[in-house]
CSV table of C-alpha atoms in Angstrom, one decimal:
chain,number,residue,atom,x,y,z
A,27,MET,CA,-10.0,-36.5,-19.8
A,28,ILE,CA,-9.7,-33.4,-17.6
A,29,ASP,CA,-7.9,-33.7,-14.2
A,30,ARG,CA,-10.6,-33.2,-11.6
A,31,HIS,CA,-8.2,-31.1,-9.5
A,32,SER,CA,-7.3,-28.6,-12.2
A,33,SER,CA,-9.2,-25.7,-13.9
A,34,TYR,CA,-10.6,-25.9,-17.4
A,35,LYS,CA,-8.0,-24.5,-19.8
A,36,PRO,CA,-8.3,-22.8,-23.3
A,37,GLU,CA,-6.6,-25.9,-24.8
A,38,ASN,CA,-9.3,-28.3,-23.5
A,39,THR,CA,-11.9,-29.3,-26.1
A,40,MET,CA,-15.4,-28.2,-25.6
A,41,ARG,CA,-16.4,-31.8,-25.8
A,42,ASP,CA,-14.2,-32.6,-22.7
A,43,LEU,CA,-16.0,-29.9,-20.7
A,44,ILE,CA,-19.4,-31.3,-21.5
A,45,ARG,CA,-18.2,-34.8,-20.7
A,46,ASP,CA,-17.0,-33.5,-17.4
A,47,ASN,CA,-20.2,-31.6,-16.6
A,48,ASN,CA,-23.2,-32.1,-18.7
A,49,LEU,CA,-24.9,-29.1,-17.1
A,50,LEU,CA,-22.5,-26.9,-19.0
A,51,LEU,CA,-24.7,-27.4,-22.1
A,52,MET,CA,-27.0,-24.6,-20.7
A,53,THR,CA,-24.0,-22.4,-20.1
A,54,ILE,CA,-22.7,-22.9,-23.6
A,55,ASN,CA,-26.2,-22.0,-25.0
A,56,ARG,CA,-26.4,-18.9,-22.8
A,57,PHE,CA,-23.1,-17.6,-24.2
A,58,GLY,CA,-24.7,-17.9,-27.6
A,59,ILE,CA,-22.3,-20.7,-28.7
A,60,PRO,CA,-23.9,-22.9,-31.3
A,61,PHE,CA,-23.5,-26.7,-31.1
A,62,GLY,CA,-21.7,-28.7,-33.8
A,63,PHE,CA,-18.2,-27.7,-32.6
A,64,GLY,CA,-16.8,-31.2,-32.9
A,65,ASP,CA,-13.4,-31.6,-31.2
A,66,ASP,CA,-12.5,-27.9,-31.4
A,67,SER,CA,-10.7,-26.3,-28.4
A,68,VAL,CA,-12.5,-23.9,-26.1
A,69,ARG,CA,-10.2,-21.2,-27.4
A,70,LYS,CA,-11.1,-21.8,-31.0
A,71,VAL,CA,-14.9,-22.1,-30.3
A,72,CYS,CA,-15.0,-18.9,-28.3
A,73,GLY,CA,-12.8,-17.1,-30.9
A,74,ASN,CA,-15.0,-18.2,-33.8
A,75,ILE,CA,-18.0,-16.2,-32.4
A,76,ASN,CA,-16.1,-13.6,-30.3
A,77,VAL,CA,-17.1,-14.9,-26.9
A,78,ASP,CA,-14.7,-13.6,-24.3
A,79,LEU,CA,-12.5,-16.6,-23.4
A,80,ASP,CA,-11.7,-15.6,-19.8
A,81,THR,CA,-15.3,-14.9,-18.9
A,82,PHE,CA,-16.5,-18.2,-20.4
A,83,LEU,CA,-13.8,-20.2,-18.5
A,84,ALA,CA,-14.5,-18.4,-15.3
A,85,VAL,CA,-18.2,-19.3,-15.5
A,86,CYS,CA,-17.6,-22.9,-16.5
A,87,ASN,CA,-15.0,-23.4,-13.7
A,88,LEU,CA,-17.2,-21.8,-11.1
A,89,LEU,CA,-20.2,-23.9,-12.0
A,90,SER,CA,-18.1,-27.1,-11.9
A,91,GLY,CA,-16.6,-26.3,-8.5
A,92,ARG,CA,-13.1,-25.6,-10.0
A,93,GLU,CA,-10.7,-22.7,-9.4
A,94,HIS,CA,-12.1,-19.6,-11.2
A,95,ASP,CA,-10.2,-16.6,-9.7
A,96,ASN,CA,-7.4,-16.5,-12.3
A,97,TYR,CA,-9.5,-15.2,-15.1
A,98,ILE,CA,-10.3,-11.5,-16.0
A,99,VAL,CA,-14.0,-11.2,-16.4
A,100,SER,CA,-15.5,-9.0,-19.1
A,101,LEU,CA,-18.6,-7.3,-17.6
A,102,THR,CA,-20.0,-6.8,-21.1
A,103,SER,CA,-19.8,-10.5,-21.9
A,104,LEU,CA,-21.0,-11.6,-18.5
A,105,MET,CA,-24.0,-9.3,-18.5
A,106,GLN,CA,-25.0,-10.7,-21.9
A,107,TYR,CA,-24.8,-14.2,-20.5
A,108,LEU,CA,-26.9,-13.2,-17.5
A,109,LYS,CA,-29.5,-11.5,-19.7
A,110,ASN,CA,-29.7,-14.7,-21.8
A,111,ALA,CA,-30.2,-16.7,-18.6
A,112,HIS,CA,-33.0,-14.4,-17.5
A,113,SER,CA,-34.7,-14.9,-20.8
A,114,ALA,CA,-34.4,-18.7,-20.5
A,115,PHE,CA,-35.9,-18.6,-17.0
A,116,MET,CA,-38.8,-16.3,-17.9
A,117,ASN,CA,-39.6,-17.5,-21.5
A,118,VAL,CA,-38.7,-21.2,-21.4
A,119,SER,CA,-38.2,-22.9,-18.0
A,120,LEU,CA,-41.0,-21.4,-16.0
A,121,PRO,CA,-43.7,-21.5,-18.7
A,122,LYS,CA,-42.8,-25.2,-19.5
A,123,LEU,CA,-42.9,-26.1,-15.9
A,124,ARG,CA,-46.3,-24.5,-15.4
A,125,HIS,CA,-47.7,-26.4,-18.4
A,126,LYS,CA,-46.4,-29.6,-17.0
A,127,LEU,CA,-47.8,-29.0,-13.5
A,128,ILE,CA,-51.2,-28.2,-14.9
A,129,GLU,CA,-51.3,-31.5,-16.8
A,130,ALA,CA,-49.9,-33.4,-13.9
A,131,ILE,CA,-52.5,-32.4,-11.3
A,132,ASN,CA,-55.5,-32.3,-13.7
A,133,TYR,CA,-56.0,-28.6,-13.0
A,134,SER,CA,-59.5,-27.1,-13.4
A,135,ASP,CA,-61.4,-24.1,-12.1
A,136,THR,CA,-63.5,-26.5,-10.0
A,137,ASN,CA,-60.6,-28.2,-8.3
A,138,ASP,CA,-59.8,-26.0,-5.3
A,139,VAL,CA,-56.5,-27.7,-4.4
A,140,SER,CA,-55.2,-27.6,-8.0
A,141,PHE,CA,-56.2,-23.9,-8.2
A,142,LEU,CA,-54.3,-23.0,-5.1
A,143,LEU,CA,-51.2,-24.9,-6.2
A,144,ILE,CA,-51.1,-23.2,-9.6
A,145,ARG,CA,-51.8,-19.8,-8.0
A,146,PHE,CA,-48.8,-20.5,-5.6
A,147,PHE,CA,-46.7,-21.2,-8.6
A,148,ASP,CA,-47.9,-18.1,-10.5
A,149,ASP,CA,-47.2,-15.9,-7.6
A,150,TYR,CA,-43.7,-17.2,-7.5
A,151,VAL,CA,-43.3,-16.6,-11.2
A,152,ALA,CA,-44.4,-13.0,-10.8
A,153,GLU,CA,-41.7,-12.6,-8.1
A,154,VAL,CA,-39.1,-14.0,-10.3
A,155,HIS,CA,-40.1,-11.7,-13.2
A,156,GLU,CA,-39.9,-8.7,-10.9
A,157,HIS,CA,-36.5,-9.7,-9.6
A,158,LEU,CA,-35.0,-10.4,-13.1
A,159,ASN,CA,-36.6,-7.3,-14.6
A,160,HIS,CA,-35.1,-5.2,-11.8
A,161,GLU,CA,-31.7,-6.6,-12.7
A,162,ASN,CA,-32.2,-6.0,-16.4
A,163,ASP,CA,-33.6,-2.5,-16.2
A,164,VAL,CA,-31.8,-1.0,-13.2
A,165,VAL,CA,-28.7,-3.0,-12.2
A,166,PHE,CA,-27.4,-3.7,-15.8
A,167,GLU,CA,-28.2,-0.2,-16.9
A,168,TYR,CA,-26.1,1.1,-13.9
A,169,VAL,CA,-23.2,-1.1,-14.9
A,170,GLU,CA,-23.4,-0.1,-18.6
A,171,LYS,CA,-23.0,3.5,-17.4
A,172,LEU,CA,-20.1,2.5,-15.3
A,173,LEU,CA,-18.5,1.0,-18.4
A,174,GLN,CA,-18.9,4.3,-20.1
A,175,GLY,CA,-17.0,6.0,-17.2
A,176,ASN,CA,-20.2,7.4,-15.5
A,177,LYS,CA,-20.8,6.5,-11.9
A,178,ASP,CA,-24.3,7.1,-10.5
A,179,ALA,CA,-23.9,8.3,-6.9
A,180,SER,CA,-27.4,7.3,-6.0
A,181,PHE,CA,-26.8,3.6,-6.5
A,182,SER,CA,-24.0,1.0,-5.9
A,183,ILE,CA,-23.6,-2.7,-6.5
A,184,GLU,CA,-23.5,-3.1,-2.7
A,185,GLN,CA,-27.2,-2.2,-2.6
A,186,PHE,CA,-27.9,-4.9,-5.1
A,187,SER,CA,-25.7,-7.4,-3.2
A,188,ILE,CA,-27.4,-6.8,0.1
A,189,ASP,CA,-30.9,-7.5,-1.3
A,190,HIS,CA,-29.8,-10.2,-3.7
A,191,ASP,CA,-31.6,-13.5,-3.4
A,192,HIS,CA,-31.3,-16.8,-5.2
A,193,MET,CA,-35.1,-17.1,-5.7
A,194,GLY,CA,-35.1,-20.8,-4.9
A,195,GLU,CA,-36.8,-20.9,-1.5
A,196,LYS,CA,-40.4,-20.6,-2.6
A,197,LEU,CA,-39.8,-23.1,-5.4
A,198,ASN,CA,-38.4,-25.5,-2.8
A,199,GLU,CA,-41.5,-25.0,-0.7
A,200,LEU,CA,-43.7,-26.0,-3.7
A,201,LYS,CA,-41.6,-29.1,-4.2
A,202,ASP,CA,-42.0,-30.1,-0.6
A,203,ILE,CA,-45.8,-29.5,-0.6
A,204,PHE,CA,-46.1,-32.0,-3.5
A,205,ILE,CA,-43.7,-34.6,-2.0
A,206,TYR,CA,-44.9,-34.5,1.6
A,207,HIS,CA,-48.4,-33.2,1.6
A,208,TYR,CA,-50.1,-33.5,-1.7
A,209,THR,CA,-52.7,-36.3,-1.6
A,210,GLY,CA,-53.7,-36.2,-5.3
A,211,GLU,CA,-53.0,-39.2,-7.6
A,212,SER,CA,-49.3,-39.8,-8.2
A,213,ASN,CA,-48.3,-40.1,-11.8
A,214,ALA,CA,-45.3,-40.1,-14.0
A,215,LEU,CA,-46.0,-36.6,-15.3
A,216,LEU,CA,-46.0,-35.2,-11.7
A,217,SER,CA,-42.7,-37.0,-11.0
A,218,SER,CA,-41.3,-35.4,-14.1
A,219,ALA,CA,-42.5,-32.0,-13.0
A,220,LEU,CA,-40.9,-32.4,-9.6
A,221,PHE,CA,-37.7,-33.4,-11.3
A,222,ASP,CA,-37.9,-30.2,-13.4
A,223,ILE,CA,-38.5,-28.1,-10.2
A,224,ILE,CA,-35.4,-29.6,-8.6
A,225,ASN,CA,-33.3,-28.9,-11.8
A,226,LEU,CA,-34.7,-25.3,-12.0
A,227,GLU,CA,-33.9,-24.7,-8.4
A,228,LYS,CA,-30.3,-25.9,-9.0
A,229,ASP,CA,-30.1,-23.6,-12.1
A,230,LEU,CA,-31.3,-20.6,-10.1
A,231,MET,CA,-28.7,-21.4,-7.4
A,232,SER,CA,-26.0,-21.6,-10.0
A,233,HIS,CA,-27.2,-18.3,-11.5
A,234,PHE,CA,-27.0,-16.7,-8.0
A,235,GLU,CA,-23.4,-18.0,-7.5
A,236,ILE,CA,-22.3,-16.5,-10.8
A,237,GLU,CA,-23.8,-13.1,-9.9
A,238,SER,CA,-22.4,-13.2,-6.3
A,239,HIS,CA,-18.9,-14.5,-7.1
A,240,LEU,CA,-18.2,-13.1,-10.6
A,241,PHE,CA,-20.5,-10.2,-11.4
A,242,VAL,CA,-20.7,-8.3,-8.1
A,243,PRO,CA,-16.9,-8.5,-7.5
A,244,ALA,CA,-16.2,-7.3,-11.1
A,245,VAL,CA,-18.6,-4.4,-10.7
A,246,GLU,CA,-17.1,-3.4,-7.3
A,247,LYS,CA,-13.6,-3.4,-8.9
A,248,LEU,CA,-14.9,-1.1,-11.6
A,249,GLU,CA,-16.6,1.2,-9.1
A,250,LYS,CA,-13.4,1.6,-7.1
A,251,LYS,CA,-11.4,2.3,-10.3
A,252,LEU,CA,-13.8,5.1,-11.3
A,253,GLU,CA,-13.8,6.5,-7.8
A,254,SER,CA,-10.0,6.7,-7.7
A,255,LYS,CA,-9.4,7.7,-11.3
A,256,LYS,CA,-9.4,11.5,-11.8
A,257,ASN,CA,-9.5,11.7,-15.6
A,258,GLU,CA,-11.3,14.1,-17.8
A,259,PRO,CA,-14.4,12.1,-18.8
A,260,ILE,CA,-15.2,11.7,-15.1
A,261,LYS,CA,-14.7,15.4,-14.4
A,262,GLN,CA,-17.0,16.2,-17.4
A,263,ASN,CA,-19.7,13.9,-16.0
A,264,GLU,CA,-19.4,15.5,-12.6
A,265,THR,CA,-20.2,18.9,-14.1
A,266,LYS,CA,-23.4,17.7,-15.8
A,267,ARG,CA,-26.6,19.4,-14.8
A,268,GLY,CA,-30.3,18.9,-15.3
A,269,ILE,CA,-31.4,17.0,-18.4
A,270,GLU,CA,-27.8,15.7,-19.1
A,271,LEU,CA,-28.0,13.6,-15.9
A,272,LEU,CA,-31.0,11.6,-17.2
A,273,GLY,CA,-30.8,8.4,-19.3
A,274,GLU,CA,-33.4,7.7,-22.0
A,275,ARG,CA,-35.5,5.5,-19.8
A,276,GLU,CA,-35.5,8.1,-17.1
A,277,LYS,CA,-36.7,10.7,-19.6
A,278,GLU,CA,-39.5,8.4,-20.6
A,279,ILE,CA,-40.6,8.0,-17.0
A,280,ILE,CA,-40.4,11.7,-16.1
A,281,CYS,CA,-42.7,12.4,-19.1
A,282,CYS,CA,-45.2,9.9,-17.8
A,283,VAL,CA,-44.9,11.3,-14.2
A,284,ALA,CA,-45.5,14.8,-15.6
A,285,LYS,CA,-48.6,13.6,-17.3
A,286,GLY,CA,-50.0,12.4,-14.0
A,287,MET,CA,-49.6,8.7,-14.6
A,288,SER,CA,-49.3,6.3,-11.5
A,289,ASN,CA,-46.4,3.9,-11.2
A,290,LYS,CA,-48.7,1.1,-12.2
A,291,GLU,CA,-49.8,2.9,-15.3
A,292,ILE,CA,-46.2,3.7,-16.2
A,293,ALA,CA,-45.1,0.1,-15.7
A,294,GLU,CA,-47.9,-1.1,-18.0
A,295,LYS,CA,-47.0,1.5,-20.7
A,296,LEU,CA,-43.3,0.8,-20.7
A,297,TYR,CA,-43.5,-2.9,-20.0
A,298,LEU,CA,-41.6,-2.6,-16.7
A,299,SER,CA,-42.3,-3.9,-13.2
A,300,VAL,CA,-43.8,-1.4,-10.6
A,301,HIS,CA,-40.6,-1.9,-8.5
A,302,THR,CA,-38.4,-0.9,-11.4
A,303,VAL,CA,-40.5,2.2,-12.1
A,304,ALA,CA,-40.3,3.2,-8.4
A,305,THR,CA,-36.5,2.7,-8.4
A,306,HIS,CA,-36.2,4.9,-11.5
A,307,ARG,CA,-38.3,7.6,-9.9
A,308,LYS,CA,-36.2,7.6,-6.8
A,309,ASN,CA,-33.1,7.9,-8.9
A,310,ILE,CA,-34.6,10.8,-11.0
A,311,SER,CA,-35.6,12.7,-7.8
A,312,SER,CA,-32.1,12.2,-6.4
A,313,LYS,CA,-30.3,13.4,-9.5
A,314,LEU,CA,-32.5,16.4,-10.0
A,315,GLU,CA,-33.2,17.1,-6.4
A,316,ILE,CA,-36.9,17.5,-7.3
A,317,HIS,CA,-39.3,15.3,-5.4
A,318,SER,CA,-42.8,16.6,-6.2
A,319,THR,CA,-44.8,15.6,-9.3
A,320,ALA,CA,-45.5,19.3,-9.9
A,321,GLY,CA,-41.8,20.1,-9.8
A,322,LEU,CA,-41.0,17.2,-12.2
A,323,ALA,CA,-43.7,18.4,-14.6
A,324,ILE,CA,-42.3,21.9,-14.6
A,325,PHE,CA,-38.8,20.5,-15.3
A,326,ALA,CA,-40.2,18.4,-18.1
A,327,ILE,CA,-41.8,21.4,-19.7
A,328,LEU,CA,-38.7,23.6,-19.4
A,329,HIS,CA,-36.5,21.0,-21.0
A,330,HIS,CA,-39.0,20.3,-23.8
A,331,LEU,CA,-39.7,16.7,-22.8
A,332,VAL,CA,-43.4,17.3,-22.8
A,333,ASP,CA,-45.8,19.9,-24.1
A,334,ILE,CA,-47.8,21.8,-21.5
A,335,LYS,CA,-51.1,20.9,-23.3
A,336,ASP,CA,-50.4,17.2,-22.7
A,337,LEU,CA,-50.3,17.6,-18.9
A,338,ASN,CA,-53.0,16.6,-16.5
A,339,PRO,CA,-53.9,19.8,-14.7
A,340,HIS,CA,-55.3,17.8,-11.7
A,341,ALA,CA,-52.0,15.8,-11.2
A,342,LYS,CA,-50.5,16.3,-7.7
């Protein structure tokens, strides 16, 4: 039995953590920890598969309302956890919920109310995908560069923090519509779907708390460290010019821009959101100080990113 006033410790068993908070089952899964750990301690279970112990305990303590500030968070480990959570939201929780809602309200193309409800949900799912893809493709890429000692002056974690949202408001609206306004036939499947909505909302809120109270502070600390540290790798990075400033994804995007593709076409080709493409283009222009499509096309040719014969002569 774990004292409710103390933090989880490395010596606690994984079984004790789950008994104390059943919702930690999802946390364990998102850290890539397989079940079947018996009565092994948290330290042993994490050590067996190289999960960072402090990061795991920080997340579990935060989600259980316990003291979590005494742990040193590994950004590499935490980002992998967050990416796994994003995958769970997009590929498991939201598709399963949509399927259950369709069954519960007897959805069909001729049922106007059902159609509107599902469209409301689908619009929400699209917003969640855009939000999470932005984190995967822009924010995490930025942090990975920080971990390599390279700070991108055109972005900071503060920008992400200001616009950061828990994504639960619209989901809560959908729940309230069903509970207080939906006049369709009540059934057990609909009740089950509403229960899933409530749990998903809680899961999204917990995810938001992890990013706000663990991820953002850890990135801010790293940013400050790089800003104050005057070592050789940073000086080398500061002298980089032109093509060296661009990451592989940015090079892909500048090639597409040079060929006259729109943001929407680039997004479809590279399986990104339009918002993510726009952010990359803004960063590219800032790094290169080139803001026109024609200028970017010339840059791409001069640095052998594209062949001149592949360019669209009518691109502006």
